[in-house]
JSON list of C-alpha atoms in Angstrom, two decimals:
[
{"chain": "E", "resi": 238, "resn": "MET", "atom": "CA", "xyz": [5.01, 53.88, 42.17]},
{"chain": "E", "resi": 239, "resn": "ASN", "atom": "CA", "xyz": [8.53, 54.44, 40.84]},
{"chain": "E", "resi": 240, "resn": "LYS", "atom": "CA", "xyz": [10.35, 52.15, 38.42]},
{"chain": "E", "resi": 241, "resn": "LYS", "atom": "CA", "xyz": [12.22, 50.27, 41.16]},
{"chain": "E", "resi": 242, "resn": "GLY", "atom": "CA", "xyz": [8.98, 49.66, 43.00]},
{"chain": "E", "resi": 243, "resn": "LEU", "atom": "CA", "xyz": [7.33, 48.24, 39.89]},
{"chain": "E", "resi": 244, "resn": "ILE", "atom": "CA", "xyz": [10.29, 45.91, 39.28]},
{"chain": "E", "resi": 245, "resn": "PHE", "atom": "CA", "xyz": [10.19, 44.72, 42.90]},
{"chain": "E", "resi": 246, "resn": "LEU", "atom": "CA", "xyz": [6.43, 44.11, 42.71]},
{"chain": "E", "resi": 247, "resn": "SER", "atom": "CA", "xyz": [6.80, 42.17, 39.45]},
{"chain": "E", "resi": 248, "resn": "LEU", "atom": "CA", "xyz": [9.53, 39.98, 40.95]},
{"chain": "E", "resi": 249, "resn": "ALA", "atom": "CA", "xyz": [7.42, 39.32, 44.04]},
{"chain": "E", "resi": 250, "resn": "ILE", "atom": "CA", "xyz": [4.46, 38.22, 41.89]},
{"chain": "E", "resi": 251, "resn": "VAL", "atom": "CA", "xyz": [6.67, 35.90, 39.87]},
{"chain": "E", "resi": 252, "resn": "LEU", "atom": "CA", "xyz": [8.17, 34.38, 43.03]},
{"chain": "E", "resi": 253, "resn": "LEU", "atom": "CA", "xyz": [4.77, 33.89, 44.64]},
{"chain": "E", "resi": 254, "resn": "HIS", "atom": "CA", "xyz": [3.46, 32.30, 41.46]},
{"chain": "E", "resi": 255, "resn": "GLY", "atom": "CA", "xyz": [6.46, 29.98, 41.43]},
{"chain": "E", "resi": 256, "resn": "VAL", "atom": "CA", "xyz": [5.81, 28.95, 45.04]},
{"chain": "E", "resi": 257, "resn": "ALA", "atom": "CA", "xyz": [2.16, 28.24, 44.23]},
{"chain": "E", "resi": 258, "resn": "LEU", "atom": "CA", "xyz": [3.17, 26.05, 41.30]},
{"chain": "E", "resi": 259, "resn": "ALA", "atom": "CA", "xyz": [5.74, 24.25, 43.42]},
{"chain": "E", "resi": 260, "resn": "GLN", "atom": "CA", "xyz": [3.01, 23.37, 45.93]},
{"chain": "E", "resi": 261, "resn": "ASN", "atom": "CA", "xyz": [0.83, 21.73, 43.30]},
{"chain": "E", "resi": 262, "resn": "ILE", "atom": "CA", "xyz": [1.26, 18.00, 42.78]},
{"chain": "E", "resi": 263, "resn": "ARG", "atom": "CA", "xyz": [0.41, 16.24, 39.52]},
{"chain": "E", "resi": 264, "resn": "VAL", "atom": "CA", "xyz": [-1.08, 12.87, 40.39]},
{"chain": "E", "resi": 265, "resn": "ALA", "atom": "CA", "xyz": [-1.64, 10.19, 37.75]},
{"chain": "E", "resi": 266, "resn": "ALA", "atom": "CA", "xyz": [-4.64, 8.19, 38.99]},
{"chain": "E", "resi": 267, "resn": "ALA", "atom": "CA", "xyz": [-6.13, 4.97, 37.63]},
{"chain": "E", "resi": 268, "resn": "ALA", "atom": "CA", "xyz": [-9.60, 5.33, 36.12]},
{"chain": "E", "resi": 269, "resn": "ASN", "atom": "CA", "xyz": [-11.23, 3.29, 38.89]},
{"chain": "E", "resi": 270, "resn": "LEU", "atom": "CA", "xyz": [-10.27, 6.12, 41.28]},
{"chain": "E", "resi": 271, "resn": "GLN", "atom": "CA", "xyz": [-12.19, 8.77, 39.35]},
{"chain": "E", "resi": 272, "resn": "SER", "atom": "CA", "xyz": [-14.66, 9.46, 42.15]},
{"chain": "E", "resi": 273, "resn": "VAL", "atom": "CA", "xyz": [-12.55, 8.71, 45.22]},
{"chain": "E", "resi": 274, "resn": "ILE", "atom": "CA", "xyz": [-9.61, 10.85, 44.06]},
{"chain": "E", "resi": 275, "resn": "THR", "atom": "CA", "xyz": [-11.86, 13.92, 44.28]},
{"chain": "E", "resi": 276, "resn": "VAL", "atom": "CA", "xyz": [-12.63, 13.15, 47.92]},
{"chain": "E", "resi": 277, "resn": "LEU", "atom": "CA", "xyz": [-8.96, 12.46, 48.68]},
{"chain": "E", "resi": 278, "resn": "GLN", "atom": "CA", "xyz": [-8.00, 15.68, 46.92]},
{"chain": "E", "resi": 279, "resn": "ARG", "atom": "CA", "xyz": [-10.38, 17.72, 49.08]},
{"chain": "E", "resi": 280, "resn": "ASP", "atom": "CA", "xyz": [-9.39, 16.01, 52.34]},
{"chain": "E", "resi": 281, "resn": "PHE", "atom": "CA", "xyz": [-5.67, 16.39, 51.64]},
{"chain": "E", "resi": 282, "resn": "LYS", "atom": "CA", "xyz": [-6.07, 20.10, 50.87]},
{"chain": "E", "resi": 283, "resn": "GLN", "atom": "CA", "xyz": [-8.05, 20.65, 54.09]},
{"chain": "E", "resi": 284, "resn": "ARG", "atom": "CA", "xyz": [-5.31, 18.97, 56.10]},
{"chain": "E", "resi": 285, "resn": "THR", "atom": "CA", "xyz": [-2.27, 20.50, 54.42]},
{"chain": "E", "resi": 286, "resn": "GLY", "atom": "CA", "xyz": [-3.35, 23.40, 52.22]},
{"chain": "E", "resi": 287, "resn": "ILE", "atom": "CA", "xyz": [-1.59, 21.65, 49.33]},
{"chain": "E", "resi": 288, "resn": "VAL", "atom": "CA", "xyz": [-3.34, 21.31, 45.98]},
{"chain": "E", "resi": 289, "resn": "ILE", "atom": "CA", "xyz": [-3.14, 18.16, 43.89]},
{"chain": "E", "resi": 290, "resn": "GLU", "atom": "CA", "xyz": [-3.94, 18.03, 40.19]},
{"chain": "E", "resi": 291, "resn": "PRO", "atom": "CA", "xyz": [-5.30, 14.57, 39.35]},
{"chain": "E", "resi": 292, "resn": "ILE", "atom": "CA", "xyz": [-4.97, 13.21, 35.82]},
{"chain": "E", "resi": 293, "resn": "VAL", "atom": "CA", "xyz": [-7.26, 10.18, 35.49]},
{"chain": "E", "resi": 294, "resn": "GLY", "atom": "CA", "xyz": [-6.89, 7.41, 32.91]},
{"chain": "E", "resi": 295, "resn": "SER", "atom": "CA", "xyz": [-6.32, 3.72, 32.41]},
{"chain": "E", "resi": 296, "resn": "SER", "atom": "CA", "xyz": [-3.22, 2.51, 34.26]},
{"chain": "E", "resi": 297, "resn": "GLY", "atom": "CA", "xyz": [-1.59, 1.29, 31.05]},
{"chain": "E", "resi": 298, "resn": "LYS", "atom": "CA", "xyz": [-2.03, 4.59, 29.24]},
{"chain": "E", "resi": 299, "resn": "LEU", "atom": "CA", "xyz": [-0.74, 6.57, 32.23]},
{"chain": "E", "resi": 300, "resn": "VAL", "atom": "CA", "xyz": [2.38, 4.38, 32.34]},
{"chain": "E", "resi": 301, "resn": "ALA", "atom": "CA", "xyz": [2.95, 5.06, 28.64]},
{"chain": "E", "resi": 302, "resn": "GLN", "atom": "CA", "xyz": [2.69, 8.81, 29.28]},
{"chain": "E", "resi": 303, "resn": "ILE", "atom": "CA", "xyz": [5.08, 8.65, 32.25]},
{"chain": "E", "resi": 304, "resn": "SER", "atom": "CA", "xyz": [7.55, 6.60, 30.21]},
{"chain": "E", "resi": 305, "resn": "ASN", "atom": "CA", "xyz": [7.40, 9.28, 27.51]},
{"chain": "E", "resi": 306, "resn": "GLY", "atom": "CA", "xyz": [8.22, 12.09, 29.92]},
{"chain": "E", "resi": 307, "resn": "ALA", "atom": "CA", "xyz": [4.86, 13.24, 31.29]},
{"chain": "E", "resi": 308, "resn": "PRO", "atom": "CA", "xyz": [5.62, 15.40, 34.38]},
{"chain": "E", "resi": 309, "resn": "PHE", "atom": "CA", "xyz": [3.67, 13.44, 37.00]},
{"chain": "E", "resi": 310, "resn": "ASP", "atom": "CA", "xyz": [4.83, 13.38, 40.62]},
{"chain": "E", "resi": 311, "resn": "VAL", "atom": "CA", "xyz": [2.87, 10.44, 42.04]},
{"chain": "E", "resi": 312, "resn": "PHE", "atom": "CA", "xyz": [1.21, 7.47, 40.35]},
{"chain": "E", "resi": 313, "resn": "LEU", "atom": "CA", "xyz": [-1.79, 5.64, 41.83]},
{"chain": "E", "resi": 314, "resn": "SER", "atom": "CA", "xyz": [-2.18, 2.48, 39.78]},
{"chain": "E", "resi": 315, "resn": "ALA", "atom": "CA", "xyz": [-5.02, -0.05, 39.63]},
{"chain": "E", "resi": 316, "resn": "ASP", "atom": "CA", "xyz": [-2.51, -2.86, 40.11]},
{"chain": "E", "resi": 317, "resn": "MET", "atom": "CA", "xyz": [1.09, -3.47, 41.13]},
{"chain": "E", "resi": 318, "resn": "SER", "atom": "CA", "xyz": [2.60, -4.57, 37.83]},
{"chain": "E", "resi": 319, "resn": "PHE", "atom": "CA", "xyz": [2.46, -1.14, 36.18]},
{"chain": "E", "resi": 320, "resn": "PRO", "atom": "CA", "xyz": [4.25, 0.79, 38.98]},
{"chain": "E", "resi": 321, "resn": "GLU", "atom": "CA", "xyz": [6.72, -2.08, 39.35]},
{"chain": "E", "resi": 322, "resn": "THR", "atom": "CA", "xyz": [7.56, -1.69, 35.65]},
{"chain": "E", "resi": 323, "resn": "LEU", "atom": "CA", "xyz": [8.13, 2.04, 36.15]},
{"chain": "E", "resi": 324, "resn": "PHE", "atom": "CA", "xyz": [10.44, 1.37, 39.08]},
{"chain": "E", "resi": 325, "resn": "LYS", "atom": "CA", "xyz": [12.35, -1.26, 37.14]},
{"chain": "E", "resi": 326, "resn": "ASN", "atom": "CA", "xyz": [12.82, 1.16, 34.23]},
{"chain": "E", "resi": 327, "resn": "GLY", "atom": "CA", "xyz": [14.07, 3.97, 36.44]},
{"chain": "E", "resi": 328, "resn": "PHE", "atom": "CA", "xyz": [11.02, 6.24, 36.46]},
{"chain": "E", "resi": 329, "resn": "ALA", "atom": "CA", "xyz": [10.19, 5.82, 40.16]},
{"chain": "E", "resi": 330, "resn": "GLU", "atom": "CA", "xyz": [12.04, 7.02, 43.24]},
{"chain": "E", "resi": 331, "resn": "LYS", "atom": "CA", "xyz": [11.30, 3.92, 45.32]},
{"chain": "E", "resi": 332, "resn": "LYS", "atom": "CA", "xyz": [9.55, 0.58, 45.07]},
{"chain": "E", "resi": 333, "resn": "PRO", "atom": "CA", "xyz": [5.75, 0.71, 44.85]},
{"chain": "E", "resi": 334, "resn": "VAL", "atom": "CA", "xyz": [3.63, -0.30, 47.80]},
{"chain": "E", "resi": 335, "resn": "VAL", "atom": "CA", "xyz": [0.01, -1.46, 48.02]},
{"chain": "E", "resi": 336, "resn": "TYR", "atom": "CA", "xyz": [-2.42, 1.22, 49.19]},
{"chain": "E", "resi": 337, "resn": "ALA", "atom": "CA", "xyz": [-5.71, -0.67, 48.66]},
{"chain": "E", "resi": 338, "resn": "ALA", "atom": "CA", "xyz": [-7.24, -3.75, 47.09]},
{"chain": "E", "resi": 339, "resn": "GLY", "atom": "CA", "xyz": [-9.98, -3.38, 44.52]},
{"chain": "E", "resi": 340, "resn": "SER", "atom": "CA", "xyz": [-13.31, -5.19, 44.55]},
{"chain": "E", "resi": 341, "resn": "LEU", "atom": "CA", "xyz": [-14.86, -6.45, 41.29]},
{"chain": "E", "resi": 342, "resn": "ILE", "atom": "CA", "xyz": [-18.64, -6.39, 40.83]},
{"chain": "E", "resi": 343, "resn": "ILE", "atom": "CA", "xyz": [-21.09, -7.37, 38.13]},
{"chain": "E", "resi": 344, "resn": "CYS", "atom": "CA", "xyz": [-23.49, -4.49, 37.65]},
{"chain": "E", "resi": 345, "resn": "SER", "atom": "CA", "xyz": [-26.50, -3.34, 35.63]},
{"chain": "E", "resi": 346, "resn": "SER", "atom": "CA", "xyz": [-28.98, -0.48, 35.46]},
{"chain": "E", "resi": 347, "resn": "GLN", "atom": "CA", "xyz": [-31.69, -3.15, 35.14]},
{"chain": "E", "resi": 348, "resn": "ASN", "atom": "CA", "xyz": [-33.03, -5.37, 37.91]},
{"chain": "E", "resi": 349, "resn": "ILE", "atom": "CA", "xyz": [-32.09, -8.57, 36.10]},
{"chain": "E", "resi": 350, "resn": "GLY", "atom": "CA", "xyz": [-31.04, -10.64, 39.12]},
{"chain": "E", "resi": 351, "resn": "PHE", "atom": "CA", "xyz": [-27.56, -12.01, 39.75]},
{"chain": "E", "resi": 352, "resn": "THR", "atom": "CA", "xyz": [-28.29, -15.19, 41.71]},
{"chain": "E", "resi": 353, "resn": "ASN", "atom": "CA", "xyz": [-26.85, -17.23, 38.84]},
{"chain": "E", "resi": 354, "resn": "TRP", "atom": "CA", "xyz": [-25.04, -14.58, 36.85]},
{"chain": "E", "resi": 355, "resn": "GLU", "atom": "CA", "xyz": [-22.99, -17.09, 34.84]},
{"chain": "E", "resi": 356, "resn": "ARG", "atom": "CA", "xyz": [-26.15, -18.59, 33.33]},
{"chain": "E", "resi": 357, "resn": "LEU", "atom": "CA", "xyz": [-27.62, -15.11, 32.90]},
{"chain": "E", "resi": 358, "resn": "LEU", "atom": "CA", "xyz": [-24.66, -13.99, 30.75]},
{"chain": "E", "resi": 359, "resn": "LEU", "atom": "CA", "xyz": [-25.16, -17.02, 28.51]},
{"chain": "E", "resi": 360, "resn": "SER", "atom": "CA", "xyz": [-28.87, -16.29, 28.01]},
{"chain": "E", "resi": 361, "resn": "ALA", "atom": "CA", "xyz": [-30.37, -14.43, 25.05]},
{"chain": "E", "resi": 362, "resn": "ARG", "atom": "CA", "xyz": [-31.53, -11.75, 27.46]},
{"chain": "E", "resi": 363, "resn": "ILE", "atom": "CA", "xyz": [-27.99, -10.40, 27.77]},
{"chain": "E", "resi": 364, "resn": "LYS", "atom": "CA", "xyz": [-26.75, -8.95, 24.49]},
{"chain": "E", "resi": 365, "resn": "LYS", "atom": "CA", "xyz": [-23.93, -6.62, 25.60]},
{"chain": "E", "resi": 366, "resn": "ILE", "atom": "CA", "xyz": [-21.38, -7.07, 28.41]},
{"chain": "E", "resi": 367, "resn": "ALA", "atom": "CA", "xyz": [-19.02, -4.18, 29.20]},
{"chain": "E", "resi": 368, "resn": "ILE", "atom": "CA", "xyz": [-15.45, -4.97, 30.22]},
{"chain": "E", "resi": 369, "resn": "ALA", "atom": "CA", "xyz": [-12.49, -2.59, 30.37]},
{"chain": "E", "resi": 370, "resn": "ASN", "atom": "CA", "xyz": [-9.67, -3.33, 27.93]},
{"chain": "E", "resi": 371, "resn": "PRO", "atom": "CA", "xyz": [-7.73, -6.08, 29.77]},
{"chain": "E", "resi": 372, "resn": "ALA", "atom": "CA", "xyz": [-4.44, -5.05, 28.14]},
{"chain": "E", "resi": 373, "resn": "ILE", "atom": "CA", "xyz": [-4.38, -1.69, 29.94]},
{"chain": "E", "resi": 374, "resn": "ALA", "atom": "CA", "xyz": [-7.04, -1.92, 32.68]},
{"chain": "E", "resi": 375, "resn": "PRO", "atom": "CA", "xyz": [-6.52, -4.30, 35.62]},
{"chain": "E", "resi": 376, "resn": "TYR", "atom": "CA", "xyz": [-10.25, -4.55, 36.36]},
{"chain": "E", "resi": 377, "resn": "GLY", "atom": "CA", "xyz": [-10.80, -5.70, 32.78]},
{"chain": "E", "resi": 378, "resn": "LYS", "atom": "CA", "xyz": [-8.03, -8.24, 33.20]},
{"chain": "E", "resi": 379, "resn": "ALA", "atom": "CA", "xyz": [-9.70, -9.54, 36.37]},
{"chain": "E", "resi": 380, "resn": "ALA", "atom": "CA", "xyz": [-13.06, -9.81, 34.59]},
{"chain": "E", "resi": 381, "resn": "ILE", "atom": "CA", "xyz": [-11.58, -11.84, 31.73]},
{"chain": "E", "resi": 382, "resn": "GLU", "atom": "CA", "xyz": [-9.79, -14.07, 34.24]},
{"chain": "E", "resi": 383, "resn": "LEU", "atom": "CA", "xyz": [-13.11, -14.60, 36.05]},
{"chain": "E", "resi": 384, "resn": "LEU", "atom": "CA", "xyz": [-14.96, -15.57, 32.86]},
{"chain": "E", "resi": 385, "resn": "GLN", "atom": "CA", "xyz": [-12.17, -17.97, 31.95]},
{"chain": "E", "resi": 386, "resn": "GLN", "atom": "CA", "xyz": [-12.28, -19.50, 35.41]},
{"chain": "E", "resi": 387, "resn": "LYS", "atom": "CA", "xyz": [-16.05, -19.98, 35.04]},
{"chain": "E", "resi": 388, "resn": "GLY", "atom": "CA", "xyz": [-15.53, -21.60, 31.62]},
{"chain": "E", "resi": 389, "resn": "ILE", "atom": "CA", "xyz": [-17.83, -19.21, 29.75]},
{"chain": "E", "resi": 390, "resn": "LEU", "atom": "CA", "xyz": [-15.43, -16.71, 28.14]},
{"chain": "E", "resi": 391, "resn": "ASP", "atom": "CA", "xyz": [-15.60, -18.25, 24.64]},
{"chain": "E", "resi": 392, "resn": "ASN", "atom": "CA", "xyz": [-19.41, -18.35, 24.77]},
{"chain": "E", "resi": 393, "resn": "VAL", "atom": "CA", "xyz": [-19.85, -14.72, 25.82]},
{"chain": "E", "resi": 394, "resn": "GLN", "atom": "CA", "xyz": [-16.98, -13.26, 23.78]},
{"chain": "E", "resi": 395, "resn": "PRO", "atom": "CA", "xyz": [-19.29, -12.03, 20.97]},
{"chain": "E", "resi": 396, "resn": "LYS", "atom": "CA", "xyz": [-21.26, -10.03, 23.56]},
{"chain": "E", "resi": 397, "resn": "ILE", "atom": "CA", "xyz": [-18.27, -8.26, 25.09]},
{"chain": "E", "resi": 398, "resn": "VAL", "atom": "CA", "xyz": [-17.98, -4.51, 24.55]},
{"chain": "E", "resi": 399, "resn": "ASN", "atom": "CA", "xyz": [-14.52, -3.24, 25.50]},
{"chain": "E", "resi": 400, "resn": "GLY", "atom": "CA", "xyz": [-14.20, 0.10, 27.24]},
{"chain": "E", "resi": 401, "resn": "GLU", "atom": "CA", "xyz": [-11.04, 2.21, 26.99]},
{"chain": "E", "resi": 402, "resn": "SER", "atom": "CA", "xyz": [-11.01, 2.31, 30.77]},
{"chain": "E", "resi": 403, "resn": "ILE", "atom": "CA", "xyz": [-13.19, 1.42, 33.73]},
{"chain": "E", "resi": 404, "resn": "SER", "atom": "CA", "xyz": [-14.64, 4.95, 33.52]},
{"chain": "E", "resi": 405, "resn": "GLN", "atom": "CA", "xyz": [-16.00, 4.21, 30.05]},
{"chain": "E", "resi": 406, "resn": "VAL", "atom": "CA", "xyz": [-17.40, 0.89, 31.28]},
{"chain": "E", "resi": 407, "resn": "ASN", "atom": "CA", "xyz": [-19.17, 2.79, 34.08]},
{"chain": "E", "resi": 408, "resn": "THR", "atom": "CA", "xyz": [-20.71, 5.13, 31.53]},
{"chain": "E", "resi": 409, "resn": "TYR", "atom": "CA", "xyz": [-21.90, 2.17, 29.46]},
{"chain": "E", "resi": 410, "resn": "ILE", "atom": "CA", "xyz": [-23.51, 0.64, 32.56]},
{"chain": "E", "resi": 411, "resn": "THR", "atom": "CA", "xyz": [-25.17, 3.74, 34.00]},
{"chain": "E", "resi": 412, "resn": "THR", "atom": "CA", "xyz": [-26.57, 4.91, 30.64]},
{"chain": "E", "resi": 413, "resn": "GLY", "atom": "CA", "xyz": [-27.91, 1.46, 29.75]},
{"chain": "E", "resi": 414, "resn": "VAL", "atom": "CA", "xyz": [-25.77, 1.15, 26.61]},
{"chain": "E", "resi": 415, "resn": "VAL", "atom": "CA", "xyz": [-24.95, -2.37, 27.79]},
{"chain": "E", "resi": 416, "resn": "ASP", "atom": "CA", "xyz": [-27.09, -4.86, 29.68]},
{"chain": "E", "resi": 417, "resn": "VAL", "atom": "CA", "xyz": [-24.41, -5.60, 32.24]},
{"chain": "E", "resi": 418, "resn": "GLY", "atom": "CA", "xyz": [-20.78, -4.86, 33.00]},
{"chain": "E", "resi": 419, "resn": "PHE", "atom": "CA", "xyz": [-17.88, -5.76, 35.26]},
{"chain": "E", "resi": 420, "resn": "THR", "atom": "CA", "xyz": [-16.55, -2.82, 37.21]},
{"chain": "E", "resi": 421, "resn": "THR", "atom": "CA", "xyz": [-15.25, -1.51, 40.52]},
{"chain": "E", "resi": 422, "resn": "GLN", "atom": "CA", "xyz": [-17.43, -1.46, 43.63]},
{"chain": "E", "resi": 423, "resn": "SER", "atom": "CA", "xyz": [-16.65, 2.23, 44.09]},
{"chain": "E", "resi": 424, "resn": "LEU", "atom": "CA", "xyz": [-19.13, 2.96, 41.27]},
{"chain": "E", "resi": 425, "resn": "ILE", "atom": "CA", "xyz": [-21.99, 2.28, 43.70]},
{"chain": "E", "resi": 426, "resn": "LYS", "atom": "CA", "xyz": [-20.73, 4.92, 46.13]},
{"chain": "E", "resi": 427, "resn": "GLU", "atom": "CA", "xyz": [-20.01, 7.31, 43.26]},
{"chain": "E", "resi": 428, "resn": "THR", "atom": "CA", "xyz": [-23.53, 7.20, 41.81]},
{"chain": "E", "resi": 429, "resn": "GLY", "atom": "CA", "xyz": [-25.33, 7.13, 45.18]},
{"chain": "E", "resi": 430, "resn": "SER", "atom": "CA", "xyz": [-29.02, 7.84, 44.73]},
{"chain": "E", "resi": 431, "resn": "LYS", "atom": "CA", "xyz": [-28.53, 9.58, 41.38]},
{"chain": "E", "resi": 432, "resn": "THR", "atom": "CA", "xyz": [-28.67, 6.33, 39.38]},
{"chain": "E", "resi": 433, "resn": "LYS", "atom": "CA", "xyz": [-30.32, 3.13, 40.57]},
{"chain": "E", "resi": 434, "resn": "LEU", "atom": "CA", "xyz": [-27.90, 0.27, 40.02]},
{"chain": "E", "resi": 435, "resn": "TYR", "atom": "CA", "xyz": [-28.18, -3.44, 40.70]},
{"chain": "E", "resi": 436, "resn": "TYR", "atom": "CA", "xyz": [-25.04, -5.40, 41.43]},
{"chain": "E", "resi": 437, "resn": "GLN", "atom": "CA", "xyz": [-23.34, -8.33, 43.07]},
{"chain": "E", "resi": 438, "resn": "VAL", "atom": "CA", "xyz": [-19.86, -8.35, 44.55]},
{"chain": "E", "resi": 439, "resn": "ILE", "atom": "CA", "xyz": [-17.73, -11.09, 42.99]},
{"chain": "E", "resi": 440, "resn": "ASP", "atom": "CA", "xyz": [-16.05, -13.48, 45.42]},
{"chain": "E", "resi": 441, "resn": "GLN", "atom": "CA", "xyz": [-12.43, -12.30, 45.51]},
{"chain": "E", "resi": 442, "resn": "LYS", "atom": "CA", "xyz": [-11.24, -15.91, 45.51]},
{"chain": "E", "resi": 443, "resn": "GLN", "atom": "CA", "xyz": [-12.43, -16.19, 41.90]},
{"chain": "E", "resi": 444, "resn": "TYR", "atom": "CA", "xyz": [-9.81, -13.80, 40.46]},
{"chain": "E", "resi": 445, "resn": "GLU", "atom": "CA", "xyz": [-6.31, -12.67, 41.28]},
{"chain": "E", "resi": 446, "resn": "PRO", "atom": "CA", "xyz": [-6.37, -9.94, 43.95]},
{"chain": "E", "resi": 447, "resn": "ILE", "atom": "CA", "xyz": [-6.47, -6.45, 42.48]},
{"chain": "E", "resi": 448, "resn": "LEU", "atom": "CA", "xyz": [-3.68, -4.99, 44.60]},
{"chain": "E", "resi": 449, "resn": "GLN", "atom": "CA", "xyz": [-3.43, -1.30, 43.78]},
{"chain": "E", "resi": 450, "resn": "GLY", "atom": "CA", "xyz": [-0.01, 0.30, 44.04]},
{"chain": "E", "resi": 451, "resn": "ILE", "atom": "CA", "xyz": [1.32, 3.79, 44.67]},
{"chain": "E", "resi": 452, "resn": "VAL", "atom": "CA", "xyz": [4.74, 5.02, 43.63]},
{"chain": "E", "resi": 453, "resn": "LEU", "atom": "CA", "xyz": [6.62, 8.29, 44.03]},
{"chain": "E", "resi": 454, "resn": "LEU", "atom": "CA", "xyz": [7.96, 9.18, 40.59]},
{"chain": "E", "resi": 455, "resn": "LYS", "atom": "CA", "xyz": [11.35, 10.68, 39.78]},
{"chain": "E", "resi": 456, "resn": "HIS", "atom": "CA", "xyz": [9.67, 13.94, 38.74]},
{"chain": "E", "resi": 457, "resn": "GLY", "atom": "CA", "xyz": [8.28, 14.34, 42.26]},
{"chain": "E", "resi": 458, "resn": "ALA", "atom": "CA", "xyz": [11.45, 13.30, 44.09]},
{"chain": "E", "resi": 459, "resn": "ASN", "atom": "CA", "xyz": [12.51, 16.88, 44.79]},
{"chain": "E", "resi": 460, "resn": "ASN", "atom": "CA", "xyz": [9.02, 18.09, 45.68]},
{"chain": "E", "resi": 461, "resn": "PRO", "atom": "CA", "xyz": [8.46, 17.66, 49.43]},
{"chain": "E", "resi": 462, "resn": "ASN", "atom": "CA", "xyz": [4.72, 18.06, 48.90]},
{"chain": "E", "resi": 463, "resn": "ALA", "atom": "CA", "xyz": [4.69, 15.01, 46.65]},
{"chain": "E", "resi": 464, "resn": "GLU", "atom": "CA", "xyz": [6.19, 12.99, 49.51]},
{"chain": "E", "resi": 465, "resn": "LYS", "atom": "CA", "xyz": [3.49, 14.40, 51.83]},
{"chain": "E", "resi": 466, "resn": "PHE", "atom": "CA", "xyz": [0.74, 13.23, 49.48]},
{"chain": "E", "resi": 467, "resn": "TYR", "atom": "CA", "xyz": [2.42, 9.83, 49.14]},
{"chain": "E", "resi": 468, "resn": "GLN", "atom": "CA", "xyz": [2.43, 9.45, 52.93]},
{"chain": "E", "resi": 469, "resn": "TYR", "atom": "CA", "xyz": [-1.13, 10.74, 53.16]},
{"chain": "E", "resi": 470, "resn": "ILE", "atom": "CA", "xyz": [-2.42, 7.98, 50.84]},
{"chain": "E", "resi": 471, "resn": "LEU", "atom": "CA", "xyz": [-0.97, 5.42, 53.25]},
{"chain": "E", "resi": 472, "resn": "SER", "atom": "CA", "xyz": [-2.44, 7.17, 56.32]},
{"chain": "E", "resi": 473, "resn": "PRO", "atom": "CA", "xyz": [-5.51, 6.14, 58.36]},
{"chain": "E", "resi": 474, "resn": "ALA", "atom": "CA", "xyz": [-7.39, 9.21, 57.06]},
{"chain": "E", "resi": 475, "resn": "ALA", "atom": "CA", "xyz": [-7.05, 8.11, 53.43]},
{"chain": "E", "resi": 476, "resn": "LYS", "atom": "CA", "xyz": [-7.73, 4.47, 54.33]},
{"chain": "E", "resi": 477, "resn": "ARG", "atom": "CA", "xyz": [-11.08, 5.46, 55.82]},
{"chain": "E", "resi": 478, "resn": "ILE", "atom": "CA", "xyz": [-12.03, 7.08, 52.52]},
{"chain": "E", "resi": 479, "resn": "PHE", "atom": "CA", "xyz": [-10.94, 4.06, 50.49]},
{"chain": "E", "resi": 480, "resn": "THR", "atom": "CA", "xyz": [-12.97, 1.79, 52.76]},
{"chain": "E", "resi": 481, "resn": "ALA", "atom": "CA", "xyz": [-16.06, 3.98, 52.31]},
{"chain": "E", "resi": 482, "resn": "TYR", "atom": "CA", "xyz": [-15.72, 3.50, 48.54]},
{"chain": "E", "resi": 483, "resn": "GLY", "atom": "CA", "xyz": [-15.65, -0.28, 48.73]},
{"chain": "E", "resi": 484, "resn": "TYR", "atom": "CA", "xyz": [-11.90, -0.89, 48.68]},
{"chain": "E", "resi": 485, "resn": "GLN", "atom": "CA", "xyz": [-10.22, -3.44, 50.92]},
{"chain": "E", "resi": 486, "resn": "LEU", "atom": "CA", "xyz": [-7.20, -2.44, 52.98]},
{"chain": "E", "resi": 487, "resn": "PRO", "atom": "CA", "xyz": [-3.84, -4.25, 52.62]}
]
């Protein structure tokens, strides 16, 4: 191959690489979505051929990264307040919308019974209770609100083990590091038959609804594929997946 041919080939490779990168979408996803985002990622790619790169973490930490210039295109939060803050501060292309509502459960790797879980948490049998950091994790905030509403927060406070995110809480629960924890219902679908878990769904009237919001970020405004993923999350196909993982639909 002559020199001109080599130059042309090199340019073609660079252009193709650039197109491939342009297709990829960086999605900041709340920690409670750790399992379901993988399923959504696969389904979206099958439907569109577009690749998403999920970055999973607590909603609060992801917001801090976005505010400091992290190049994310779409943000899937565990609540509405974090994406609303991003929109207010000029980091989002449009107002956030609710894509699903989370479901809080009390869960353990031990068959300890949850008929009267409030009394159980107060007993000497329960020594460690895992809750995600309420300052940055909406599921942790809901758990604290629930314990306050039940009037037992002060009594169980010494037993509480804070996780950095709901993912860390899930690890504490499934490995038996804690006796019990408050987490997302999607954990049950995630673990399947791999880990036997015992749980009870908390009545959603006992805590503020965990309305989870999606927002298209400024970084993804000029990426048509980011808009496609945004619309996909609001589609019936994605809603079926969320429902299968224990989420409620708005």
